[in-house]
Coordinates of C-alpha atoms and ligand atoms in Angstrom, one line a residue:
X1 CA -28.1 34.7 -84.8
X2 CA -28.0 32.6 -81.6
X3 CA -30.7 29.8 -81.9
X4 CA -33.9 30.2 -79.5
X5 CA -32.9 33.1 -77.7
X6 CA -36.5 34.6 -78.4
X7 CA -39.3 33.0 -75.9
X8 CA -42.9 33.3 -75.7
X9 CA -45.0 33.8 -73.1
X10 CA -48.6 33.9 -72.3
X11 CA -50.1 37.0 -70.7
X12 CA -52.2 35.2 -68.7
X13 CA -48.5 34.2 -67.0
X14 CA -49.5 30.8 -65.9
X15 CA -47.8 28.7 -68.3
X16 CA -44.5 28.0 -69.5
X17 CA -42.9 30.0 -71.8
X18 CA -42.1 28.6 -75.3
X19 CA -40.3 29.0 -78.5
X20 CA -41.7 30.1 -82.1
X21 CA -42.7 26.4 -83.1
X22 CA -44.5 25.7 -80.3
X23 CA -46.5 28.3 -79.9
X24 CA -47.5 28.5 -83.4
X25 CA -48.2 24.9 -83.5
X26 CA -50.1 25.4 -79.8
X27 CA -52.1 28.6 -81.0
X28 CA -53.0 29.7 -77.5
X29 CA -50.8 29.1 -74.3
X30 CA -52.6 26.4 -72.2
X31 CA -53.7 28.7 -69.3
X32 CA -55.6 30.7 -72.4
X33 CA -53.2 33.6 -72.7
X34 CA -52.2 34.7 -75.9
X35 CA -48.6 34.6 -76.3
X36 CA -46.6 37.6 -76.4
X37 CA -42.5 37.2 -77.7
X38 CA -40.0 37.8 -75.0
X39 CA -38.5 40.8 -76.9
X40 CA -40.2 42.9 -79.2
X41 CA -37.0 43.0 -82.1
X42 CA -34.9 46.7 -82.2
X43 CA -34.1 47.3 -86.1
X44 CA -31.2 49.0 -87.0
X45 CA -31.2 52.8 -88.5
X46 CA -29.6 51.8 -91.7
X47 CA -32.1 49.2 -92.2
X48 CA -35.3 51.4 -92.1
X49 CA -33.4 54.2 -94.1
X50 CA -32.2 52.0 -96.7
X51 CA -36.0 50.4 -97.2
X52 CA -36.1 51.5 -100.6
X53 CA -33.1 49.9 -101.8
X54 CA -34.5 46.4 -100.4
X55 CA -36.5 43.7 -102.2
X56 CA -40.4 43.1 -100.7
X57 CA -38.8 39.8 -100.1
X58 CA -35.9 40.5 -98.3
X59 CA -37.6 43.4 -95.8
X60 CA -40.1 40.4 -94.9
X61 CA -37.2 38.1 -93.7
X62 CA -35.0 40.3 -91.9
X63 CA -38.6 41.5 -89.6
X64 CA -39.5 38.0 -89.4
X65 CA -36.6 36.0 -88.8
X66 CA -35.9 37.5 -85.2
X67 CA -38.9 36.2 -84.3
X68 CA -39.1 32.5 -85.8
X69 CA -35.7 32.6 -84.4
X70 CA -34.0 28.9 -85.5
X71 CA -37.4 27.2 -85.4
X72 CA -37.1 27.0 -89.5
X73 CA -33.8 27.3 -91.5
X74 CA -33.0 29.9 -92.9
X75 CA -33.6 29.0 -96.5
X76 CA -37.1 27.6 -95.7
X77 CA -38.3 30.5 -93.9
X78 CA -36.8 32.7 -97.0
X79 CA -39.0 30.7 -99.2
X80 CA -42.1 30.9 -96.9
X81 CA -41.8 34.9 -96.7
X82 CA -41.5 34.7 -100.4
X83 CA -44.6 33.0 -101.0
X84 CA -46.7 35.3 -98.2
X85 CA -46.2 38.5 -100.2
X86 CA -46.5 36.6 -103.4
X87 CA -49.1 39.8 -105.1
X88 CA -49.0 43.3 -105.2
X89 CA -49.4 45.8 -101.9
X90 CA -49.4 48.8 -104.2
X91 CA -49.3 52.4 -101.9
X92 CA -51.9 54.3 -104.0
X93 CA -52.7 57.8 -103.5
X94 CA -56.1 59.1 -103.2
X95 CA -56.4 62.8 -102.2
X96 CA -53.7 65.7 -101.4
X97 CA -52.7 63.7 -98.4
X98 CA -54.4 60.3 -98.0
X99 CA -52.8 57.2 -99.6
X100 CA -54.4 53.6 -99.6
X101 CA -52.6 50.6 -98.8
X102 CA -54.3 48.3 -101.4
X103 CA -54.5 44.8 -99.1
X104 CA -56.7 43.1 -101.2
X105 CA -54.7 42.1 -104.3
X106 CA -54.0 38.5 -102.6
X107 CA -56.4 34.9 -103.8
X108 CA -59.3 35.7 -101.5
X109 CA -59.2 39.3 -101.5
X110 CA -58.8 40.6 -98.3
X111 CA -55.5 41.5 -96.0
X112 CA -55.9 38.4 -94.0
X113 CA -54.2 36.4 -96.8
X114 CA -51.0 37.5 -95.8
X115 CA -51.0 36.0 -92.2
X116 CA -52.7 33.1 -93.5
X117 CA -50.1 32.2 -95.9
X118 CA -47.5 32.7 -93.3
X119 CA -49.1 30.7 -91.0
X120 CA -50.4 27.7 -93.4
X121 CA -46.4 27.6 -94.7
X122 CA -44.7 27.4 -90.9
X123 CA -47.3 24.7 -89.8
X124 CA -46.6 22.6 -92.7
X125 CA -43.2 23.0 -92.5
X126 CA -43.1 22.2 -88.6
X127 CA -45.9 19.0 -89.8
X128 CA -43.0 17.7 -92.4
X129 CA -40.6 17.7 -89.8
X130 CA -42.8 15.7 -87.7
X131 CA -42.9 13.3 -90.4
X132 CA -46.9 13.4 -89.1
X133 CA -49.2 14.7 -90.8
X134 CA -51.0 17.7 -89.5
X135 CA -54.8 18.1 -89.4
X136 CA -56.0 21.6 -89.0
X137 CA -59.7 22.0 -87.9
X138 CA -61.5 25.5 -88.1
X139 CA -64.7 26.5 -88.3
X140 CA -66.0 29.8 -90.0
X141 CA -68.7 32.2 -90.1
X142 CA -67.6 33.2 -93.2
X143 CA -64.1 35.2 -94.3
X144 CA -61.8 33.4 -92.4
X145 CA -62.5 30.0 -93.8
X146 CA -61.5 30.8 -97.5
X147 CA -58.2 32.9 -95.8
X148 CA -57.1 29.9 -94.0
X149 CA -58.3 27.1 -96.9
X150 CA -56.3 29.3 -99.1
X151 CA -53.3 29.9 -97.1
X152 CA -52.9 25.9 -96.6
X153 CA -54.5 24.8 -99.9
X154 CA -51.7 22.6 -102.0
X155 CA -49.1 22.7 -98.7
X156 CA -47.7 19.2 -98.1
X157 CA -48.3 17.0 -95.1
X158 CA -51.1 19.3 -94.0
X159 CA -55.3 18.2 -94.4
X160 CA -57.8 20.9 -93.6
X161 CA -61.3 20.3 -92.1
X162 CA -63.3 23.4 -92.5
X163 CA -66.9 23.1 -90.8
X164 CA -69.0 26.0 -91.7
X165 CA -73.0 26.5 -91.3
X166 CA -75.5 25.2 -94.2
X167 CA -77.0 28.2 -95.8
X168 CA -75.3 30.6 -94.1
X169 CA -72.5 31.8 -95.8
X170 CA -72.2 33.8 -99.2
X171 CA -72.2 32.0 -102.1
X172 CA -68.4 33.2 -102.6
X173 CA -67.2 32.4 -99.7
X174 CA -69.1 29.3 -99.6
X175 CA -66.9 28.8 -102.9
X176 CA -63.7 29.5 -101.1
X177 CA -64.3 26.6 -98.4
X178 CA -65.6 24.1 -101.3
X179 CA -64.3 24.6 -104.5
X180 CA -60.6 24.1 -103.8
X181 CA -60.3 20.3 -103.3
X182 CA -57.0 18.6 -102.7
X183 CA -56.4 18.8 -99.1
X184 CA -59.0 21.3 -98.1
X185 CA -62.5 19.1 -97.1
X186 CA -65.6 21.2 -96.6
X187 CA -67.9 19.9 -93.9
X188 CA -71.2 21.3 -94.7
X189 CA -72.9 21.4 -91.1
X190 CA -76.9 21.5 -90.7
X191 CA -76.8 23.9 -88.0
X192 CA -75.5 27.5 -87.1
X193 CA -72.1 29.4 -86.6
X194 CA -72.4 28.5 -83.2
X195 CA -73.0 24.7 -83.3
X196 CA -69.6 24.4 -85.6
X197 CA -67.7 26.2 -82.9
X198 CA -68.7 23.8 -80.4
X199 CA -68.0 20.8 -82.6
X200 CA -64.5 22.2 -83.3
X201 CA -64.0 22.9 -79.3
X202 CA -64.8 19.7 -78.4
X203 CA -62.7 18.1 -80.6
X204 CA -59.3 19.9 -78.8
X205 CA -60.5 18.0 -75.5
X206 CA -61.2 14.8 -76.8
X207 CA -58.0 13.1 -75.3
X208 CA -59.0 9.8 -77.5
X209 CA -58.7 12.5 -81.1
X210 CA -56.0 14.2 -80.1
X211 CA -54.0 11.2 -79.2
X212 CA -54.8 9.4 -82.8
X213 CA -53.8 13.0 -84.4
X214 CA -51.7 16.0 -84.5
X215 CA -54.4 18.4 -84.3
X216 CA -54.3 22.7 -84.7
X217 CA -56.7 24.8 -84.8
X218 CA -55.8 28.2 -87.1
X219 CA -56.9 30.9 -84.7
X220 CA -56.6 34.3 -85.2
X221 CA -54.5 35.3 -82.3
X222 CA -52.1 32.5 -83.6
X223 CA -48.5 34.3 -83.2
X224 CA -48.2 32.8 -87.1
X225 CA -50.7 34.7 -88.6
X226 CA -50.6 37.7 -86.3
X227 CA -46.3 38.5 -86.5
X228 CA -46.4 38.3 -90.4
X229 CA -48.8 41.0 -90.7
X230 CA -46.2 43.4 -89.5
X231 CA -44.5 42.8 -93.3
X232 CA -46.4 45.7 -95.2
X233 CA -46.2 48.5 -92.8
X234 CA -42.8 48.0 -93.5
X235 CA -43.8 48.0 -97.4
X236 CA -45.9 51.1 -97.1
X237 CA -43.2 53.1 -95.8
X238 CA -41.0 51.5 -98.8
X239 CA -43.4 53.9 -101.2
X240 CA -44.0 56.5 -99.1
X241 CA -41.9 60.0 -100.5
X242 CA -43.1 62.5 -98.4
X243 CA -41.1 63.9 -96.1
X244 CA -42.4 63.3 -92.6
X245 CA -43.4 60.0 -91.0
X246 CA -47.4 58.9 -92.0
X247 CA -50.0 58.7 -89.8
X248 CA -51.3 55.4 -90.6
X249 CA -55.1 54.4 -90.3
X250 CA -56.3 50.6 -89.3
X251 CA -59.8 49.4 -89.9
X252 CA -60.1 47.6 -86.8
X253 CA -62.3 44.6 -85.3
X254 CA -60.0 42.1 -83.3
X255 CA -57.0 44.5 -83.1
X256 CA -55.1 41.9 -85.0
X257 CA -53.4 44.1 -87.9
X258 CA -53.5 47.2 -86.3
X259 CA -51.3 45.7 -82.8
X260 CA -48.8 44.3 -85.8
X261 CA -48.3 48.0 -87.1
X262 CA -48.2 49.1 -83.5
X263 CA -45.1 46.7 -83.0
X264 CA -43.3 47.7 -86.7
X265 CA -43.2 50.9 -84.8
X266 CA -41.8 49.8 -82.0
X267 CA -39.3 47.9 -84.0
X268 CA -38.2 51.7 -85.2
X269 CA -40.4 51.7 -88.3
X270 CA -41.2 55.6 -88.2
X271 CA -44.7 55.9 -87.8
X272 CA -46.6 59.4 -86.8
X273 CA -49.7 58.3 -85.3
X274 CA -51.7 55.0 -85.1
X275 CA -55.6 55.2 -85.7
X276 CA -57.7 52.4 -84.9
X277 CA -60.6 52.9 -86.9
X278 CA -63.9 51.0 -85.5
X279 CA -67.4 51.0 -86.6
X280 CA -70.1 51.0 -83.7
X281 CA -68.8 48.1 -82.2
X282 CA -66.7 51.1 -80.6
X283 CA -65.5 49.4 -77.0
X284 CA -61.7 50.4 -77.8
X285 CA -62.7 54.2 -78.7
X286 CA -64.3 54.5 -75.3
X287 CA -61.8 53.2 -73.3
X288 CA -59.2 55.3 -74.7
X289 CA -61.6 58.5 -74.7
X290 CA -62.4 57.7 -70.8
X291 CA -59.9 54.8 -69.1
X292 CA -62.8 52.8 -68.7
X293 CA -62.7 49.3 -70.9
X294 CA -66.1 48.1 -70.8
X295 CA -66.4 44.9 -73.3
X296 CA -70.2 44.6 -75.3
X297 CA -72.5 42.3 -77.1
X298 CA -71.0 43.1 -81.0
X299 CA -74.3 44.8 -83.6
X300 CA -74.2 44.4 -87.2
X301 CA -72.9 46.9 -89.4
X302 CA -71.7 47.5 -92.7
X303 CA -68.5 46.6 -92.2
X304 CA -69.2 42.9 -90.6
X305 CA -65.7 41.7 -90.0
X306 CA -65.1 44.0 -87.8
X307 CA -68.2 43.5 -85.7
X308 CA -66.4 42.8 -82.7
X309 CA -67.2 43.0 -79.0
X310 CA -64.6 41.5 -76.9
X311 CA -61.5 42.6 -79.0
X312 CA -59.2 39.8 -78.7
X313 CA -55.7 41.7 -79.7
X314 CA -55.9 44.8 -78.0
X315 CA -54.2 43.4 -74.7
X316 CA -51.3 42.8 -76.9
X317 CA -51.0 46.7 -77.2
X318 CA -51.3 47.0 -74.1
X319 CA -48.6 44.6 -73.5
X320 CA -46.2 46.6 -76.2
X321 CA -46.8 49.9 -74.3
X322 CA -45.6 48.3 -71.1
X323 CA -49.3 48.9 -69.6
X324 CA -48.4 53.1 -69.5
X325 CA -51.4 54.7 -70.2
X326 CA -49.7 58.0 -71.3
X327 CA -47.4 56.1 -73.8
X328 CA -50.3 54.5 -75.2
X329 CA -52.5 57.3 -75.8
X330 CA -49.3 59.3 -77.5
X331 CA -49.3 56.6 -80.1
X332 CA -53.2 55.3 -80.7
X333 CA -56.1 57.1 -81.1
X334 CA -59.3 55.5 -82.4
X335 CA -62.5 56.9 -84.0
X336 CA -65.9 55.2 -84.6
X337 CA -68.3 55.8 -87.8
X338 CA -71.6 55.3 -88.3
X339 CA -73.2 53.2 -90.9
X340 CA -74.7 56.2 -92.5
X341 CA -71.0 57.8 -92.6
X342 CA -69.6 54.7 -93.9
X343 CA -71.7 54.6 -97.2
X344 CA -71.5 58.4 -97.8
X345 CA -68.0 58.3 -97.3
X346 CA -67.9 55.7 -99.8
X347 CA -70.2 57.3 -102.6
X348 CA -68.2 60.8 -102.1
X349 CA -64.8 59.7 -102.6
X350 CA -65.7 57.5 -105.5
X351 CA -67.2 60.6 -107.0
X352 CA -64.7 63.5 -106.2
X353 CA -61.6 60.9 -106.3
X354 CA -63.1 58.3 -108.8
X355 CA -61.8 55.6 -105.9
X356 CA -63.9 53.0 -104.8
X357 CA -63.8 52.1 -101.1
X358 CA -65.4 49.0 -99.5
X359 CA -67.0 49.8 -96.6
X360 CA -64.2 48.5 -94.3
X361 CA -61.7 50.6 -96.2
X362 CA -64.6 53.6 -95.8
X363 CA -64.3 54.3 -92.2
X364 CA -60.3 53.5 -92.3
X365 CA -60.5 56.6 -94.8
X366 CA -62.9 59.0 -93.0
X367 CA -61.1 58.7 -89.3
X368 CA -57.7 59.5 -91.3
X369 CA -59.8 62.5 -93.1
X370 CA -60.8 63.7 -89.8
X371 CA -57.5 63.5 -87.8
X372 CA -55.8 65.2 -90.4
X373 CA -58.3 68.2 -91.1
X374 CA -57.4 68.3 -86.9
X375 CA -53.6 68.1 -87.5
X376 CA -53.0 70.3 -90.5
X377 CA -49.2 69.7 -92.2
X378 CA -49.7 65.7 -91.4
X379 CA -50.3 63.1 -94.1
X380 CA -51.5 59.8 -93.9
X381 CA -52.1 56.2 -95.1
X382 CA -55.6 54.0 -94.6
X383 CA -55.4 50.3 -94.7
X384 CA -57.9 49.0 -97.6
X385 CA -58.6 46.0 -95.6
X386 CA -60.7 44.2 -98.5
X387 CA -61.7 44.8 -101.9
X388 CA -64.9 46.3 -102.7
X389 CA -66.2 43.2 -105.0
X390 CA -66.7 41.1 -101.8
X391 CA -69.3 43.7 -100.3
X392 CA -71.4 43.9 -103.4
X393 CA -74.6 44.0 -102.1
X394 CA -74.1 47.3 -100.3
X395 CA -71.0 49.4 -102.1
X396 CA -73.0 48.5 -105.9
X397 CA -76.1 50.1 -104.7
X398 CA -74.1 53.0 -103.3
X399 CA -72.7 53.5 -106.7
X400 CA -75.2 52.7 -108.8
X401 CA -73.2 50.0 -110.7
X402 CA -71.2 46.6 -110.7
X403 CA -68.2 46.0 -109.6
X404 CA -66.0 43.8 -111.4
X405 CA -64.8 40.8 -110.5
X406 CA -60.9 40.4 -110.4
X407 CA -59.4 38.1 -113.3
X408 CA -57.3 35.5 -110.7
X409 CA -61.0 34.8 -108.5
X410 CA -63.0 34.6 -111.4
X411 CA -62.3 30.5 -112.0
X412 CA -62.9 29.5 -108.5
X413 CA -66.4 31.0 -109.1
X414 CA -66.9 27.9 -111.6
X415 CA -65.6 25.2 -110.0
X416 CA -67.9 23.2 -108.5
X417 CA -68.9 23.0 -105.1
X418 CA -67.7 19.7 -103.1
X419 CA -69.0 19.2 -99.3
X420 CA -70.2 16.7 -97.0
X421 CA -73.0 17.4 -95.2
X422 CA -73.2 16.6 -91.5
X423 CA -75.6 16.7 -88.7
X424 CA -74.7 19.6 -85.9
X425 CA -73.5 16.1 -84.0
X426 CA -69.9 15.7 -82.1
X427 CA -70.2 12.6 -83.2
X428 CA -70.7 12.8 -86.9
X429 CA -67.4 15.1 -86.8
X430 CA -65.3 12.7 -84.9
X431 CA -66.4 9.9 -86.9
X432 CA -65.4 12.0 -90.1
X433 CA -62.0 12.7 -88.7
X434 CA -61.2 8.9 -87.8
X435 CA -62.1 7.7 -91.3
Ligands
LIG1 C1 -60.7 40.9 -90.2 C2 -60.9 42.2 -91.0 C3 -60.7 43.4 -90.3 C4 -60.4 43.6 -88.9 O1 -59.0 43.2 -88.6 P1 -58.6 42.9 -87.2 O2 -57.2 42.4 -87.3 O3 -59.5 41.9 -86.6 O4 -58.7 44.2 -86.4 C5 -60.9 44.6 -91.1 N1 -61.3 44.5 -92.4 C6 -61.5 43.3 -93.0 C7 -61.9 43.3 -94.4 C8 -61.3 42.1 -92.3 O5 -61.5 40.9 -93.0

């Protein structure tokens, strides 16, 4: 492979393009576009028809490599996309023709672990390099913050600052932010969501901070954490035996995993029909239903992580499809479910299939139901997003029971909690980071 022959740019177009390193390293372009890579990769036919003869391992480098293109060697990055998909992505079947893509067999339970881990791995790679060490600064509501802590816990030459709001978070993911110790420091802030954001914000335009360090954020439209996520729609397909392409079913709140799958397919992974599943934060499902995109103030629902307004990701389908309309709507359709739908979706199919959804995984599995009941002969895959132990005040009243916790989480539930608690202050994070 020629080095650097694959640039990004930003879709906002006003700033230069960039290779892999950089724009990982730079999250967002400077003129706030996400970046987009110059070419999405063509795979060959023998490639996608010989999937089953491939390790997990393997598959991951050959869709990823394109892509870093040169910015790591090639041993590293083999190592990295070893460690990413370091647990199980079992394809599990469910019902005559729905399978689950089990996405929650990783350390905190959820499929965002994947990007994560890619992410956390390239950073510190590109921070050794440097010979500087890299300081990553993020703040969470919640989920994200044990992803990311996880994804960068241990890695060399990398120190994570999470901020995240006192009181506000579940005592489990509070555990993910602060039991993990090592390079990982919780800040414990005496404020809201919204007054760590601002912190963290303000930090990336202190000139005086970002001189003194080499400072990243670990945003979600990162091209690290997003490009990685493409891995197990490749991986699906590596189980699937039926005979004609899946349709394939994303839970969907920043349009993150779902625009990944969207570019496999591109990429020649044979793919049927893409659903974007959305609860009633349903500004995608309009647009597509009537042209008209008309971005909302996000409500609370069952499925919280995909409470989004404002869908960050979608553009970047957009961007795949070239902007045609027509094109796009062949390939995506989305559905939106109700909160009501959600939990007796999830109390019928753990009765009738003995399969327990989490409400996340719940309306991936009821928009697949319905398309297919619409499009008899055609089979299909859901995305289980998370697993249902991490919802357990709504799925165990559904069912009546408890839900037991998975072996590999159950000792970071008794490791004690280690934070510093700060005022909602600028000034009491700078001061933190200088020390
Ligand atoms: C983040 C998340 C989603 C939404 O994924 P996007 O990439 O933002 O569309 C769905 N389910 C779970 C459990 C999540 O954590």
């Amino acid at each position: 492979m020629n080095p650097k022959t694959m640039n990004y740019y930003s879709l906002n177009h006003r700033s230069p393009n960039v290779d892999f390193r950089e724009a990982a390293i730079r999250g967002q372009a400077p003129d706030k576009g996400l970046y987009f890579p110059g070419q999405v990769n063509t795979l060959p036919g023998e490639f996608i028809e010989g999937l089953k003869q491939l390790s997990p391992e393997e598959i991951a480098y050959k869709v990823l490599a394109p892509y870093v293109d040169g910015s790591i060697p090639e041993a590293e990055l083999r190592r990295i996309v070893k460690e990413t998909i370091a647990f199980d992505i079992p394809l599990v079947k469910v019902t005559e023709n729905i399978w689950s893509l089990e996405l929650f067999h990783g350390p905190t339970l959820a499929f965002k672990d994947v990007g994560a881990r890619f992410m956390s791995r390239c950073l510190g790679y590109f921070a050794r390099e440097r010979k500087e060490k890299l300081v990553v600064l993020v703040a969470t509501s919640g989920d994200t913050g044990g992803a990311v802590a996880n994804g960068f816990y241990d890695v060399p030459g990398v120190d994570v600052v999470i901020l995240y709001p006192s009181g506000k978070v579940s005592p489990v993911q509070e555990k993910q932010v602060t039991a993990l110790g090592k390079n990982i420091h919780a800040l414990e802030v005496k404020g809201n969501f919204d007054d760590c954001q601002r912190m963290v914000k303000h930090a990336f335009v202190d000139d005086e901070l970002t001189s003194k360090l080499f400072l990243t954020s670990a945003n979600s439209i990162n091209v690290a954490r997003w490009l990685p996520q493409q891995v197990y729609y490749f991986l699906a397909l590596r189980q699937w035996n039926e005979e004609k392409p899946p349709v394939i079913c994303v839970p969907s709140g920043n349009f993150g995993n779902i625009c990944a799958g969207m570019l496999a397919g591109r990429s020649g992974l044979p793919v049927e029909h893409f659903i974007a599943a959305v609860n009633r934060n349903d500004v995608i499902a309009r647009y597509l239903a009537s042209g008209d995109y008309q971005p909302v103030q996000a409500v609370a629902t069952l499925s919280n992580a995909m409470d989004v307004g404002e869908p960050s990701n979608f553009i970047r389908i957009e961007e795949i499809f070239g902007k045609e309309w027509t094109s796009l709507t062949d390939h995506l359709s989305a559905a939106s479910i109700t909160d009501e739908e959600t939990i007796a979706t999830i109390r019928r199919v753990y009765q009738k299939y003995q399969y327990l959804l989490d409400p996340h995984g719940a309306v991936g599995f009821l928009a697949l139901e319905r398309y297919l009941k619409e499009h008899p002969g055609q089979k299909g895959i859901f995305l289980e997003t998370a697993h249902p132990v991490k919802f357990p005040e709504s799925v165990e009243k559904i069912i009546g029971g408890s839900i037991p916790v998975p072996d590999h989480v159950k000792p970071l539930l008794t490791r004690e909690k280690v934070s510093t608690l700060i005022e909602p202050e600028y000034g009491a994070l700078k001061d933190f980071l200088l020390k």
